[in-house]
Tab-separated table of C-alpha atoms and ligand atoms in Angstrom:
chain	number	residue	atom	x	y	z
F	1	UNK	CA	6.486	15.607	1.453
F	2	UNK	CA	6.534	12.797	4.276
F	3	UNK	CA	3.607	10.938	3.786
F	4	UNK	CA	1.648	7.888	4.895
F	5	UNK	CA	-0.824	6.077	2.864
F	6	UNK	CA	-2.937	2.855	4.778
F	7	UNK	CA	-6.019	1.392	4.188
F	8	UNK	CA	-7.643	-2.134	3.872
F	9	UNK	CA	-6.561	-4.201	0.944
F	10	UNK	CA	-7.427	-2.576	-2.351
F	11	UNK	CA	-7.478	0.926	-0.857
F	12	UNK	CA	-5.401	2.100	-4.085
F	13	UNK	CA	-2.271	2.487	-1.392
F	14	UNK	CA	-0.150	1.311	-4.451
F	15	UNK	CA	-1.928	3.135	-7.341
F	16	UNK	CA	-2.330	6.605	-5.560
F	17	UNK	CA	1.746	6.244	-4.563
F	18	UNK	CA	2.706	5.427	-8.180
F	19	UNK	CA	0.766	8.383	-9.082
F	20	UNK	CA	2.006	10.736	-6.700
F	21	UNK	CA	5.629	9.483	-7.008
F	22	UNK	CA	5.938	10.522	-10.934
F	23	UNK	CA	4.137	13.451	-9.585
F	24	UNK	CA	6.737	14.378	-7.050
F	25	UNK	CA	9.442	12.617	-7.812
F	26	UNK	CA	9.862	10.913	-4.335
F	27	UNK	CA	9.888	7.643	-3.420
F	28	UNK	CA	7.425	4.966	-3.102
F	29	UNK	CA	7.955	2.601	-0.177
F	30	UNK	CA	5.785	-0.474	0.147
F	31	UNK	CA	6.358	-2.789	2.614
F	32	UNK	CA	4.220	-5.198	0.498
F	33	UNK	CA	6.251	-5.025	-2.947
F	34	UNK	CA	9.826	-4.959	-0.231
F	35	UNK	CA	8.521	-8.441	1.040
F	36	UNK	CA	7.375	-9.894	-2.564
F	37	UNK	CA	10.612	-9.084	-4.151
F	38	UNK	CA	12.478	-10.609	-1.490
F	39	UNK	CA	10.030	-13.649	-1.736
F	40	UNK	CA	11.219	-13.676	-5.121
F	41	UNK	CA	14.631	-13.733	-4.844
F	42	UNK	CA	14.339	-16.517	-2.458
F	43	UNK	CA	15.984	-14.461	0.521
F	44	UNK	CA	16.335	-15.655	3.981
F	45	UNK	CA	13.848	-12.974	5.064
F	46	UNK	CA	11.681	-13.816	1.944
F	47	UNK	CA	11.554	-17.406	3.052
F	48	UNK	CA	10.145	-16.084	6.794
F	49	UNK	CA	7.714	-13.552	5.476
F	50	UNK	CA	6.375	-15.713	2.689
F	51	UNK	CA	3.899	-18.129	5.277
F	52	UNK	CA	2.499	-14.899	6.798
F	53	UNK	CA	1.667	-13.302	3.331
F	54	UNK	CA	0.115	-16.348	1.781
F	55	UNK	CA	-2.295	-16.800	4.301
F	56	UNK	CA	-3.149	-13.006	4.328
F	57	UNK	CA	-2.028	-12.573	7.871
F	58	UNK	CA	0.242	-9.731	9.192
F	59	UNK	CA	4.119	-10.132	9.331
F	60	UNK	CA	5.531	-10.000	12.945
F	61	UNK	CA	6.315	-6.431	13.581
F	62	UNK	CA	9.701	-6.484	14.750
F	63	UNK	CA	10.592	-7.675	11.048
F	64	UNK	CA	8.370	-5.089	9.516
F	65	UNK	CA	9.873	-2.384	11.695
F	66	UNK	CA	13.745	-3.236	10.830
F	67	UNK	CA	12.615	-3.671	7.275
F	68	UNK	CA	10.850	0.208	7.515
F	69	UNK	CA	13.538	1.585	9.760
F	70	UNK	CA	16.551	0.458	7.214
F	71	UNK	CA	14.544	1.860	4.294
F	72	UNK	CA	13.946	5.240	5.220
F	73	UNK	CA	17.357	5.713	6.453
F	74	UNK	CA	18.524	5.362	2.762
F	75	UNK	CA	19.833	8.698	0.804
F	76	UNK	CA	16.650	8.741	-1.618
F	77	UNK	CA	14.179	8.943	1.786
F	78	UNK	CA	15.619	11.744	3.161
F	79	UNK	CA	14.071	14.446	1.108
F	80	UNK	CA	9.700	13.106	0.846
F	81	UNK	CA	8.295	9.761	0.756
F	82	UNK	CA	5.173	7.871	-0.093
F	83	UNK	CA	4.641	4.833	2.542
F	84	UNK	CA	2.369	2.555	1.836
F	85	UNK	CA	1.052	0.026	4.130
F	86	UNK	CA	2.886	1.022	6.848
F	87	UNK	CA	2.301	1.452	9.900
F	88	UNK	CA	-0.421	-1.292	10.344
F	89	UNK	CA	-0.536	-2.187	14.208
F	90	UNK	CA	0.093	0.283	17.117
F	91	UNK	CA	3.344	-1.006	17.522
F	92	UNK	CA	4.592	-0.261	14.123
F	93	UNK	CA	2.975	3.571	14.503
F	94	UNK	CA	4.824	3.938	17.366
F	95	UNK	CA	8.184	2.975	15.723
F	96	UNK	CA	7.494	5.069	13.183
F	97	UNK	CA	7.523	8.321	15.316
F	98	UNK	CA	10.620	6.948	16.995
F	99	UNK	CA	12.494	6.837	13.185
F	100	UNK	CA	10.625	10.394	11.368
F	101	UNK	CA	7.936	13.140	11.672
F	102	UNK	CA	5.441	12.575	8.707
F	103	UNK	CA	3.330	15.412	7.398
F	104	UNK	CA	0.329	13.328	7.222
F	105	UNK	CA	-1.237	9.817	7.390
F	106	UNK	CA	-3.896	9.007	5.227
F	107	UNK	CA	-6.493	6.594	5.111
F	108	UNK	CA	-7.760	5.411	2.242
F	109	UNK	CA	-11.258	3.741	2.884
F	110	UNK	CA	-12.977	1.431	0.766
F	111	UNK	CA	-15.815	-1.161	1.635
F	112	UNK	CA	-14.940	-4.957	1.267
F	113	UNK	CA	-17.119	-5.937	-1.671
F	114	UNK	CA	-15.138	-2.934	-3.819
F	115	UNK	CA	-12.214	-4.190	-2.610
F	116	UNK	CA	-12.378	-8.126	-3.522
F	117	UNK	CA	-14.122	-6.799	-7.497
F	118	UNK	CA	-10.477	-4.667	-7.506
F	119	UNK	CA	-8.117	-7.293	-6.526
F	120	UNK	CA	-9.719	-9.927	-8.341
F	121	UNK	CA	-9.027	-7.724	-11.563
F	122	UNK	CA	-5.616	-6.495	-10.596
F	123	UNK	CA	-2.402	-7.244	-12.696
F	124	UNK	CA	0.843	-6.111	-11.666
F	125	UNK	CA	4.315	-5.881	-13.356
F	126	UNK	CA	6.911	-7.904	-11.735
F	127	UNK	CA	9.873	-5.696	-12.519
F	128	UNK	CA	8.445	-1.986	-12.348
F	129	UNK	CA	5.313	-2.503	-10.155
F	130	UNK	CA	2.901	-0.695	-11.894
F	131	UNK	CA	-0.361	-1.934	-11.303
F	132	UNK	CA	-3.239	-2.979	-14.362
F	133	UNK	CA	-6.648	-3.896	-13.662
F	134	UNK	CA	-8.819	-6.058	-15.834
F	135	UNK	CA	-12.197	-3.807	-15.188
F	136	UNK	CA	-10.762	-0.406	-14.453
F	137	UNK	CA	-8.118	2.096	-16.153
F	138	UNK	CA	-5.485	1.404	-16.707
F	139	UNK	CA	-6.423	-1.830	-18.469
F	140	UNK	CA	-3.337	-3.996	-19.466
F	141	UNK	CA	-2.861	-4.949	-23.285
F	142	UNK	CA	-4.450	-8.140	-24.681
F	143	UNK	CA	-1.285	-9.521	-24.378
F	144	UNK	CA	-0.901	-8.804	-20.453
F	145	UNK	CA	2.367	-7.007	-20.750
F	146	UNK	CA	3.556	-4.207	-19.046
F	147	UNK	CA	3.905	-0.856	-21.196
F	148	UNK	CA	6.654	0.191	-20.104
F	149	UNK	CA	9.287	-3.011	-19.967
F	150	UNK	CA	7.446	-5.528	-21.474
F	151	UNK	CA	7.162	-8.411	-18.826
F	152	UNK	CA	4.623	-10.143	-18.492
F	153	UNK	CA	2.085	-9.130	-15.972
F	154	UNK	CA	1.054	-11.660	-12.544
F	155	UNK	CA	-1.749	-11.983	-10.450
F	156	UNK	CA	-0.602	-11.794	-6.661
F	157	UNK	CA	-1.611	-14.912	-5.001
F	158	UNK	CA	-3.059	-12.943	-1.982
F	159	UNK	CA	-5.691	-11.927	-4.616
F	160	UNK	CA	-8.168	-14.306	-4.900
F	161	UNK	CA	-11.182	-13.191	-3.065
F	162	UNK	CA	-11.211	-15.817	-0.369
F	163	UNK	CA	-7.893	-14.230	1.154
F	164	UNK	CA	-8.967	-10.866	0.272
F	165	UNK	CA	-11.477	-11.021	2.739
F	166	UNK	CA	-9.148	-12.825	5.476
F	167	UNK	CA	-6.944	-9.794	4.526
F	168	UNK	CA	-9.951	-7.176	4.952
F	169	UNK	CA	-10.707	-8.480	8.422
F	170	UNK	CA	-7.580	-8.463	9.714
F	171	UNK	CA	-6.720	-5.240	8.887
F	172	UNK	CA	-9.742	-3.738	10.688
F	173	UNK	CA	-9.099	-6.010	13.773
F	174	UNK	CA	-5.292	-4.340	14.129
F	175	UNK	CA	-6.698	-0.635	12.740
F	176	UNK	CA	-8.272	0.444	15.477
F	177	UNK	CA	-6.187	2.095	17.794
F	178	UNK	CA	-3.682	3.601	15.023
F	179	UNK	CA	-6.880	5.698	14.435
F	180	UNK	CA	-7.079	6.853	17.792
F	181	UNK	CA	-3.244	7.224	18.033
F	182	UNK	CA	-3.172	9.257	15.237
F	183	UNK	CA	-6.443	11.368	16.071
F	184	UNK	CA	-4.352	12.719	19.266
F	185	UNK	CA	-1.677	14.167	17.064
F	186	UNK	CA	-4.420	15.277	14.500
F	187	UNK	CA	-2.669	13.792	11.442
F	188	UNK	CA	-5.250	11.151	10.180
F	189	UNK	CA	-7.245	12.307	7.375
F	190	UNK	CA	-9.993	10.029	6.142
F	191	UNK	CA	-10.829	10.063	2.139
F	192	UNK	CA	-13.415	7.830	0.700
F	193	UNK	CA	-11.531	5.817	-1.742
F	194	UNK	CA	-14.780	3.779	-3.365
F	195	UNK	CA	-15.154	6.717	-6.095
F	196	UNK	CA	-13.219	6.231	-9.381
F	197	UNK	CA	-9.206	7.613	-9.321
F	198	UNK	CA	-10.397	10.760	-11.453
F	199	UNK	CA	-12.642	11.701	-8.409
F	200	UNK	CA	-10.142	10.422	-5.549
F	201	UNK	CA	-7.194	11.997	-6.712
F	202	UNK	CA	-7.926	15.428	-6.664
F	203	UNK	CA	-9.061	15.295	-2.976
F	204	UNK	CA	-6.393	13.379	-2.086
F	205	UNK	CA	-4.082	16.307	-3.312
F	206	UNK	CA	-6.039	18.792	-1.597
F	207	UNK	CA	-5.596	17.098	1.359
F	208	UNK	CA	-1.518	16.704	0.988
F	209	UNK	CA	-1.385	20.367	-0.137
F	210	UNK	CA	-3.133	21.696	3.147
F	211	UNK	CA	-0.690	19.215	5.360
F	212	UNK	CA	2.487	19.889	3.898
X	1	AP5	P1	0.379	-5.091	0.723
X	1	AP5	O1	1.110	-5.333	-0.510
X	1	AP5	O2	0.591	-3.803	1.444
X	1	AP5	O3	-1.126	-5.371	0.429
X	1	AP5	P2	-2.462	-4.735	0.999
X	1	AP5	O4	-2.357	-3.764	2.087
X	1	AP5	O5	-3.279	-5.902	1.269
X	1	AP5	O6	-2.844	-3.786	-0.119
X	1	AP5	P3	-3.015	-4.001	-1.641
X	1	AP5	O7	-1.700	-3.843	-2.317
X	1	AP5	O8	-3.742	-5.259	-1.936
X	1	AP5	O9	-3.990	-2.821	-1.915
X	1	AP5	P4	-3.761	-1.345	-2.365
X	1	AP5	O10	-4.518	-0.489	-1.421
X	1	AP5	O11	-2.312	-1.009	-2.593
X	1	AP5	O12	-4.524	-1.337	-3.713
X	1	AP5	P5	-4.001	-1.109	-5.203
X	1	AP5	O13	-3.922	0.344	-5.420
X	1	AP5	O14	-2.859	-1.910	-5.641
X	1	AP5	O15	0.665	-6.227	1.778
X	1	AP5	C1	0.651	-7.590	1.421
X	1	AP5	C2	0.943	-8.447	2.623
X	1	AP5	O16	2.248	-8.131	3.136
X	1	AP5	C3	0.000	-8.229	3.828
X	1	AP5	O17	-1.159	-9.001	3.704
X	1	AP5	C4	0.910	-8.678	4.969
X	1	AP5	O18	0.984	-10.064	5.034
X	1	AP5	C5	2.280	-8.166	4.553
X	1	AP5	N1	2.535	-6.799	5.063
X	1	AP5	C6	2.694	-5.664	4.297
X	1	AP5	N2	2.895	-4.593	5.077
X	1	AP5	C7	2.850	-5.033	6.368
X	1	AP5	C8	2.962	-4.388	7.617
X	1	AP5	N3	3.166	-3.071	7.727
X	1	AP5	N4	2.849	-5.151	8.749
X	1	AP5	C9	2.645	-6.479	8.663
X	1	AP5	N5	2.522	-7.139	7.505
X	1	AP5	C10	2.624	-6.439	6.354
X	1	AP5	O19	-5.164	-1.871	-5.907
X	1	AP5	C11	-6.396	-1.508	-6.193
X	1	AP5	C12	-6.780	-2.140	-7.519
X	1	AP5	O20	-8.009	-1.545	-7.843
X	1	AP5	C13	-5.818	-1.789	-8.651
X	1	AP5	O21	-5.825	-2.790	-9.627
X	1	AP5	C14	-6.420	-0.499	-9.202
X	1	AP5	O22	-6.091	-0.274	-10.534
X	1	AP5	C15	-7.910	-0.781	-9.028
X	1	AP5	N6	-8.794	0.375	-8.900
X	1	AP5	C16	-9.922	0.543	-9.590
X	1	AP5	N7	-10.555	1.667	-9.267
X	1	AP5	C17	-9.804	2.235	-8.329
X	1	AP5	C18	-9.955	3.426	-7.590
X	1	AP5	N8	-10.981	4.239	-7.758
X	1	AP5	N9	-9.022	3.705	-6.681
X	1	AP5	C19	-7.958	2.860	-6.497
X	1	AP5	N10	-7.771	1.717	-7.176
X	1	AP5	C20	-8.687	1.410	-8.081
X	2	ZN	ZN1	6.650	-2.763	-15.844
């Protein structure tokens, strides 16, 4: 299973991955966590992407693209993958033919007033990436810890709702033409993502199962 997951900022890209990667046992790529992690270890390419990201704006694509094309070239890719959050301009759909032939790109759609309540309640685990959320399931412990390591759970800075909405517009403003890229090869399928997981989910697999 080769698929694509994008959508505006608290789509659920990252919680329907995690989902379907214990599911399927393939891997979840997300440009987003690749980029935080290396903004945590303090990389050189951690120190270039970290501006871009703070400010909610879009990472140049030639980075993007190396950072993609390197990824999926790895042992672990070769079989299915979840990607999530990529591609996000033409430019980066266009690469992305060039490197593999995904079964199916899905966009997750959510309106922007869901979207800033979710990421304002969001928690997420530093060192296994599973995602919490103060107002939906699953809720993290009293003690914000993850349930599965331990750590202690953050709050991305990108999430407070002023840069949440700087996020939500310019992810529209590049969106566009993917949509019409994709609608010439027939592999975009739109599922309304405002509904709770329970109700998502199972469309969302109906949806992979008929484009495998
Ligand atoms: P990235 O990390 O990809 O962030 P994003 O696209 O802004 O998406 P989010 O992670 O915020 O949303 P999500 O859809 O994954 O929602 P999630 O499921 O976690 O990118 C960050 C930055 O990196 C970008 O701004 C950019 O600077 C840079 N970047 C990344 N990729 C790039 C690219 N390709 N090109 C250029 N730059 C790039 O969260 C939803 C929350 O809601 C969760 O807490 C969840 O539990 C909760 N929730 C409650 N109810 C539901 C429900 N029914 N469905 C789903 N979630 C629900
Ligand atoms: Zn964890």
């Amino acid at each position: 299973m080769k698929i694509v997951l994008i959508g505006a900022p608290g789509a659920g890209k990252g919680t329907y991955a995690q989902i379907l990667r214990e599911k399927y046992c393939i891997p979840h790529i997300s440009t987003g966590d690749i980029f935080r992690e290396e903004i945590a270890r303090d990389t050189e390419l951690g120190r270039v992407v970290k501006s871009y990201i703070e400010k909610g704006l879009l990472v140049p694509d030639e980075i993007v693209i190396e950072v993609v094309s390197k990824r999926l070239k790895q042992p672990d890719a070769l079989r299915g993958f979840i990607l999530d959050g990529f591609p996000r301009t033409l430019e980066q759909a266009k690469a992305l033919d060039k490197i593999v032939d995904v079964d199916a790109v899905v966009h997750l759609v959510v309106s922007e007033e869901v979207a800033v309540r979710r990421l304002s309640g969001r928690r997420i685990c530093p060192v296994c990436n599973r995602v919490y959320n103060i107002y939906y399931e699953p809720k993290p412990r009293e003690d914000e810890k993850c349930d599965y390591d331990g750590a202690q759970l953050i709050k991305r800075p990108d999430d407070e709702p002023e840069v949440v909405r700087n996020r939500y517009r310019v992810f529209y403003e590049t969106f566009k033409p993917i949509i019409e890229y994709y609608r010439v090869s027939n592999k975009l399928i739109e599922v309304d993502s405002n509904k709770s997981i329970k109700e998502v989910f199972p469309v969302l697999e109906e949806v992979l199962r008929r484009n495998k």
